Coordinates of C-alpha atoms in Angstrom, one line a residue:
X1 CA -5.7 -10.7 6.9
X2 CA -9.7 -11.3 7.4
X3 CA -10.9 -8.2 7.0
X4 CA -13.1 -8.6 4.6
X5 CA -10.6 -7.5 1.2
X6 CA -11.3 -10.7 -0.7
X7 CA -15.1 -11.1 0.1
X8 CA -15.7 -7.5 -1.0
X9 CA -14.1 -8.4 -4.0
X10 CA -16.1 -11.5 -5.0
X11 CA -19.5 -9.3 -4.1
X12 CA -17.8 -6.2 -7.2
X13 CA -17.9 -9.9 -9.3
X14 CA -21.1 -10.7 -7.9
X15 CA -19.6 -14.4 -6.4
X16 CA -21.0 -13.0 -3.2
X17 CA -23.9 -11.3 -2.4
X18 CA -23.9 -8.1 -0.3
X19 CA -26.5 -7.9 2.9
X20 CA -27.3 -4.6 2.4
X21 CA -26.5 -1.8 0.4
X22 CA -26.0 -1.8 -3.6
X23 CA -23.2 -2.1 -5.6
X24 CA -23.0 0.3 -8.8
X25 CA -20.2 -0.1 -11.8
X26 CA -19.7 3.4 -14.1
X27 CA -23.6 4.5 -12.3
X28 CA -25.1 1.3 -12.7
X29 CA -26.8 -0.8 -10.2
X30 CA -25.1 -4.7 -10.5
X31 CA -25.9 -6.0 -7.0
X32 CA -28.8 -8.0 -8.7
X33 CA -26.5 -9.2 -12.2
X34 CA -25.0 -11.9 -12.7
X35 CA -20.9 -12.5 -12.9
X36 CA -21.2 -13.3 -16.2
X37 CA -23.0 -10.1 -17.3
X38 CA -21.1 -7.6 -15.8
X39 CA -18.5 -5.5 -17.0
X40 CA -15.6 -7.1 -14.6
X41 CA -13.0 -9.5 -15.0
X42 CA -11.0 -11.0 -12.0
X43 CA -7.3 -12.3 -12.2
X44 CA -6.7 -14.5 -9.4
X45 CA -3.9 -15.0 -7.0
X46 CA -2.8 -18.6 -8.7
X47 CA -3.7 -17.0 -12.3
X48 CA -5.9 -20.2 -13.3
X49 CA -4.1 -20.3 -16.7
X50 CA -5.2 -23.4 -18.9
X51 CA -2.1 -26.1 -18.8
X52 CA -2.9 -27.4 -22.0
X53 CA -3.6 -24.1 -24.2
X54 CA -0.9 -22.1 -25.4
X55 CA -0.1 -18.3 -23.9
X56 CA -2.4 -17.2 -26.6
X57 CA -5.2 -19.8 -26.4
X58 CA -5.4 -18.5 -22.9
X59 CA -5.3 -14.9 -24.0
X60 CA -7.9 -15.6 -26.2
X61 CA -10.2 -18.2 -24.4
X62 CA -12.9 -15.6 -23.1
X63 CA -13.2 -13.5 -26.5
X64 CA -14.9 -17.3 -28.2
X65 CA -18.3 -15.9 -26.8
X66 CA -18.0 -12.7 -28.1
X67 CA -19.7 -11.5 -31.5
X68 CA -16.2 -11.1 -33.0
X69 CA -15.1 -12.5 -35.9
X70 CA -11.9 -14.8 -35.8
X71 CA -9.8 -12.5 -37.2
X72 CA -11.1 -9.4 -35.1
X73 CA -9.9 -12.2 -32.2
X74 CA -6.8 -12.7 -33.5
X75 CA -5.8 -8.5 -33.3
X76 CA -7.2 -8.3 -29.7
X77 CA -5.4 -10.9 -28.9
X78 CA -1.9 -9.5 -30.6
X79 CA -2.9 -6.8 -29.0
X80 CA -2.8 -8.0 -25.5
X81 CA -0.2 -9.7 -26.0
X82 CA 2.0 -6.7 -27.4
X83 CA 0.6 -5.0 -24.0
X84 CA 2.7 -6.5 -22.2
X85 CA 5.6 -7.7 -24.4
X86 CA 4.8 -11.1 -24.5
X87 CA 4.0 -11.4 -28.6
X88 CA 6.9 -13.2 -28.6
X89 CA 5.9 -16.3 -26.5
X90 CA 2.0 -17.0 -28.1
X91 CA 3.0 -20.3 -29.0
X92 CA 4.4 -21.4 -25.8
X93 CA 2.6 -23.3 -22.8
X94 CA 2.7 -22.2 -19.2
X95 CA 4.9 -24.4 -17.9
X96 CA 7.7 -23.0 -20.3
X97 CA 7.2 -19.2 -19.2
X98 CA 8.4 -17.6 -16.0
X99 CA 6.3 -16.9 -13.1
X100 CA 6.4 -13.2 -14.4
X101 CA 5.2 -13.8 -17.6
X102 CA 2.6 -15.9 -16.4
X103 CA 1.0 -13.0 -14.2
X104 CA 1.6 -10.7 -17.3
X105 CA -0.6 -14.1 -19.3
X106 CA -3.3 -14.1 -17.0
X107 CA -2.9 -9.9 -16.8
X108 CA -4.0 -9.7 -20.6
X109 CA -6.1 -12.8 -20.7
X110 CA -8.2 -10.1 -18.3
X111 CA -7.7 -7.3 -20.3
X112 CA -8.9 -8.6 -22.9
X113 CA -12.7 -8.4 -23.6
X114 CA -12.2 -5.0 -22.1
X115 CA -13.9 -4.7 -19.2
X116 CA -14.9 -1.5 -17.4
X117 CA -13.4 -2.7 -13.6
X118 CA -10.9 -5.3 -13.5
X119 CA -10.6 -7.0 -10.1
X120 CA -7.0 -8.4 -9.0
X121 CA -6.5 -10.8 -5.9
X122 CA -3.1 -10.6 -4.6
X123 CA -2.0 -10.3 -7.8
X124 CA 1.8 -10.5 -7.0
X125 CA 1.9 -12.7 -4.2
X126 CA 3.7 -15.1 -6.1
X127 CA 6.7 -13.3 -7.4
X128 CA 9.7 -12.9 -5.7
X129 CA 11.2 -9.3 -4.3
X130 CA 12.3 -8.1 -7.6
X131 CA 9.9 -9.2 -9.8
X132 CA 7.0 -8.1 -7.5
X133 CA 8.8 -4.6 -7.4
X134 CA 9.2 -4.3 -11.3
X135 CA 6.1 -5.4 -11.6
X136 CA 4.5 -2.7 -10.1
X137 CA 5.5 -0.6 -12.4
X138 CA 4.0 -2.6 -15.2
X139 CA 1.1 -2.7 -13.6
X140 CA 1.0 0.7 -13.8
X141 CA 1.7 1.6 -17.1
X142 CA -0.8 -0.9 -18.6
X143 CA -3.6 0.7 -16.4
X144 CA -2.7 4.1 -17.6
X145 CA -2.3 3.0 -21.1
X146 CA -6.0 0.8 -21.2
X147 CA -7.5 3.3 -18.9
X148 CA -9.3 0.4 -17.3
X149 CA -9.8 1.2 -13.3
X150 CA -8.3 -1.6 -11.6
X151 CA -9.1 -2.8 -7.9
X152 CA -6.3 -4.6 -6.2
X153 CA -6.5 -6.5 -3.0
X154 CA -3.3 -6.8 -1.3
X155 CA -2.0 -6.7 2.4
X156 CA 1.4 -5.6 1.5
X157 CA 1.4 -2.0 2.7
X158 CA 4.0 -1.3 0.4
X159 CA 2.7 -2.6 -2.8
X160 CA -0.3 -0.8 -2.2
X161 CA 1.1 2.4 -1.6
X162 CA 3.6 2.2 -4.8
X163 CA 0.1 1.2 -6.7
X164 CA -2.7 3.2 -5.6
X165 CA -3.9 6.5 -6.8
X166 CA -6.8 6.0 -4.0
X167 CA -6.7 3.1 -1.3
X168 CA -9.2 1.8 1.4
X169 CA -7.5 0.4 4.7
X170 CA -9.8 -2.4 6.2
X171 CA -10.3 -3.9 9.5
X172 CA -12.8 -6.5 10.6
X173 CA -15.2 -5.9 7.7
X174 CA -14.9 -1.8 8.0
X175 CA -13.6 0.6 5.6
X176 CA -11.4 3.0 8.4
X177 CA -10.2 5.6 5.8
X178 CA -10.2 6.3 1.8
X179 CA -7.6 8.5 0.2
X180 CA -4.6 9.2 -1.9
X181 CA -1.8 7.4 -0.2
X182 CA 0.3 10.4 1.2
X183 CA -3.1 11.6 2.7
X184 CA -3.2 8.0 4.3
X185 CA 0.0 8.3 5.4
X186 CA 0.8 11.9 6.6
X187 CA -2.7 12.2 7.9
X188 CA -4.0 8.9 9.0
X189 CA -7.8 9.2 10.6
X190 CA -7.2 6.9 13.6
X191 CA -4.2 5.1 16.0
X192 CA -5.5 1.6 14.1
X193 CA -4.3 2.9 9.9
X194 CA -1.5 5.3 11.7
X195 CA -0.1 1.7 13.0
X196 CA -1.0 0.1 9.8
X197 CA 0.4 1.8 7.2
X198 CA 4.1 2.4 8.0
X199 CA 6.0 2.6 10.9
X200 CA 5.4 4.9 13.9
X201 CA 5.8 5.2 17.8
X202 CA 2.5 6.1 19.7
X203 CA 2.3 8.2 23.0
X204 CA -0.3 8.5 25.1
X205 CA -0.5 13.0 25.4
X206 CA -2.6 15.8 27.5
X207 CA -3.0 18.6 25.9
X208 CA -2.0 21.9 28.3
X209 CA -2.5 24.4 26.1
X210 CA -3.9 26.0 22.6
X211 CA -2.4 29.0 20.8
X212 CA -3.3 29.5 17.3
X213 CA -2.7 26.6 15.4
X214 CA -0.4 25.3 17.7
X215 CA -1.4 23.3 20.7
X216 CA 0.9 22.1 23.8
X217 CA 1.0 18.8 25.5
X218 CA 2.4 16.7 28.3
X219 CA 3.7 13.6 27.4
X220 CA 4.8 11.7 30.2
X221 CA 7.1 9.8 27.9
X222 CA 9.3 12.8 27.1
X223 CA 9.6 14.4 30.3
X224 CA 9.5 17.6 28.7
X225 CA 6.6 19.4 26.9
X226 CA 5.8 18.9 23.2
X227 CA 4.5 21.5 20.5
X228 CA 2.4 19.7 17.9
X229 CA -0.2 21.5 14.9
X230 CA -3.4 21.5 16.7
X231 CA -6.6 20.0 15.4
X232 CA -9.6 21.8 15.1
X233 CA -11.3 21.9 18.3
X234 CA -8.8 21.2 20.5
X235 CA -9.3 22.1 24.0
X236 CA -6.8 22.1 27.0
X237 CA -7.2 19.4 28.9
X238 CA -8.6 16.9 26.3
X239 CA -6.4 13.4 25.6
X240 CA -5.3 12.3 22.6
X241 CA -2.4 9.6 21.2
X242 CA 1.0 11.6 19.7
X243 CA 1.8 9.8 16.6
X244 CA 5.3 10.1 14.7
X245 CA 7.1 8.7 12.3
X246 CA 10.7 7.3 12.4
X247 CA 11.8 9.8 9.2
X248 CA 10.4 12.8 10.7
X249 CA 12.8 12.4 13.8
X250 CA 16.7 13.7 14.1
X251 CA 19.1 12.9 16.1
X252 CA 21.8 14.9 17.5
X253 CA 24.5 14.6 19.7
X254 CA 24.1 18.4 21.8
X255 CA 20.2 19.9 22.6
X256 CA 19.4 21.9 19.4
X257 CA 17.5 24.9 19.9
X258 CA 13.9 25.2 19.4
X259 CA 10.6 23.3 20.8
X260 CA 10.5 19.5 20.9
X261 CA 14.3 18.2 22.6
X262 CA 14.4 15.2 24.2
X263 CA 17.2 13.7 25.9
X264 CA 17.7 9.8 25.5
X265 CA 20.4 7.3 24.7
X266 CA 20.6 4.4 22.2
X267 CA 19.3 1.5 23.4
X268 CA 19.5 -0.4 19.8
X269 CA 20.9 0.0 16.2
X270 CA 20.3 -1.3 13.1
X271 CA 22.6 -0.2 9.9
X272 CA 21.2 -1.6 6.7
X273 CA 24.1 0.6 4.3
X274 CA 21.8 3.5 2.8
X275 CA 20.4 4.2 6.3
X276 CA 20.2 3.0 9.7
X277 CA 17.2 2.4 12.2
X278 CA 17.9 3.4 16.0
X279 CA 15.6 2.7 19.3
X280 CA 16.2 5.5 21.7
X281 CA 15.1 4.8 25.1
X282 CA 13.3 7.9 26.6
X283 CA 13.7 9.4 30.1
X284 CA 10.4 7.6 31.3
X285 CA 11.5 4.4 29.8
X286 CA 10.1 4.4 26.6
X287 CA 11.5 3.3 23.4
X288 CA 11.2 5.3 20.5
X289 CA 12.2 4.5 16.8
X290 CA 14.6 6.8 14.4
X291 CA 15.3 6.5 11.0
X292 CA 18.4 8.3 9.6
X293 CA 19.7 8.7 5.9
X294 CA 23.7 7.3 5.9
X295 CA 24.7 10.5 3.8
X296 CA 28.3 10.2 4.2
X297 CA 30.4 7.6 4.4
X298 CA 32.3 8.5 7.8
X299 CA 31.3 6.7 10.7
X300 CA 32.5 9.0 13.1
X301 CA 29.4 11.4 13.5
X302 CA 26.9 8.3 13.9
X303 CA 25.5 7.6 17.0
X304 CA 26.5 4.4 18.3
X305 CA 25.4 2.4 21.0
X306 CA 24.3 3.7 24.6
X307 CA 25.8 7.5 23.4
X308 CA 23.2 9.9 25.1
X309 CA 21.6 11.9 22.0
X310 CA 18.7 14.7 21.6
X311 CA 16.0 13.6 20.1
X312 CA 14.3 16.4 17.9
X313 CA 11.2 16.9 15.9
X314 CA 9.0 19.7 13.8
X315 CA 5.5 20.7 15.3
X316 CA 3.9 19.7 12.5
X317 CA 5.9 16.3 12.0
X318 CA 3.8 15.5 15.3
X319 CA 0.3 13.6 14.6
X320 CA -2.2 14.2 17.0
X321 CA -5.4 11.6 17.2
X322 CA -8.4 11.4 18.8
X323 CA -10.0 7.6 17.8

């Protein structure tokens, strides 16, 4: 919240005028055109939909200053509305639809004089749990199916993952990192989008040695050396943060064989059905976080409060960063 996600959207609209810099839609500079000549629509958060015009009068309401005849308006606006299965509901208001089917209104009412970028503010933040989730999906489809490129501003790490084919992480009016989500995720550029987009546990680390493409560290956390996938450049010596994520963690009840065992015991424990969340506190006092897949329905191979376990983990699972 405040980084700048909105604003940036209202300058692509032209609301908001950059500083510096230019803004260019499909290789054409907009930064000096007006909202109302460029090839953008924006659906807001509280979907603005006209009380007293019917789910097709608001579908329709931007096409009236279009050279389009009224019955070339009409099949656009049939159109939309068979987009996103709401032909069924034209003649109704918005106060007799669901909050769904009002974000699906306001959704085509935007679609509809086909616009090259369409700009969406939160765009879910109104729905509950299950609709948002479902909704995604929609979302999805129609953009594949119009081909429009849509922008979406949300801080729901989630919902921007399950979106995104390409996402920008924000902070303080900076863009930190661009790129597909799993490249966000499994390689984030810095501790600040490593913290931000999903869970993880952050060590302070020394590196001690560089073979290959493996490098070795001290972590004073683990009172025991680590074996991570070394980044270009490393030297020994150099110190660095030792990201990793709760998935890419095991636990086990004797020391397995192989680099990177720590001994701990369970300091908390969390069991949500599919899968559980544990804290293990480390030998220097640290907590660290494990996720862990219920598989099978016995209990009698779960960990369970204070047992001592092994903590265990691939090289590569290990993220090292220098920012």
């Amino acid at each position: 919240s405040g980084c700048g996600k909105t604003t940036l959207l209202r300058m692509l609209a032209g609301f908001e005028d950059p500083t510096r810099g230019t803004i260019r839609i499909d290789g054409q500079d907009m930064t000096a055109v007006p909202p109302w000549r460029r090839p953008v629509h924006m659906m807001f958060q509280s979907y603005a939909l006209f009380p007293h015009m019917t789910v097709a009068g608001n579908v329709g309401y931007g096409l009236k200053h279009e050279k389009m005849s009224k019955a070339e308006r009409e099949d656009r606006v049939r159109a939309m509305l068979d987009l996103v299965q709401l032909s069924d509901f034209a003649a109704r208001k918005p106060h007799q639809i669901s909050g769904g089917q009002r974000q699906r209104v306001a959704l085509a009412r935007a679609l509809a004089r086909q616009p090259k970028l369409l700009l969406l503010d939160e765009p879910l933040a109104a729905l509950d749990k299950k609709l948002r989730e479902a909704t995604q999906f929609e979302l999805m489809s129609i953009q594949e199916r119009t081909g429009v490129t849509f922008i979406v501003v949300t801080h729901d790490q989630e919902e921007a993952m399950t979106l995104a084919d390409r996402m920008a992480v924000m902070d303080r009016g900076e863009v930190k990192q661009v790129g597909r989500p799993a490249e966000i995720y499994e390689n984030p550029a810095s501790r600040f989008v490593a913290g931000f987009i999903g869970s993880v546990t952050l060590f302070d680390a020394t590196v001690t040695g560089v073979k290959g493409d493996q490098a070795t560290l001290d972590v004073a956390a683990f009172g025991a050396p680590v074996t991570a996938r070394a980044l270009p450049g490393l030297v020994s010596g150099e110190r660095l943060s030792l990201a990793i994520r709760p998935e890419k963690l095991e636990l086990r009840r004797a020391r397995p064989d192989g680099p990177n065992a720590i001994e701990g015991a369970v300091r908390d424990l969390a069991y949500f059905g599919k899968d559980s969340l544990y804290r293990i506190i480390l030998p220097g006092g640290d907590l660290i976080a494990v996720h862990a897949v219920n598989a099978g329905r016995g209990e009698e191979h779960r960990p369970d409060w204070h047992d001592k376990v092994w903590v265990t983990f691939d090289p590569s699972a290990a993220i090292l960063l220098r920012e």
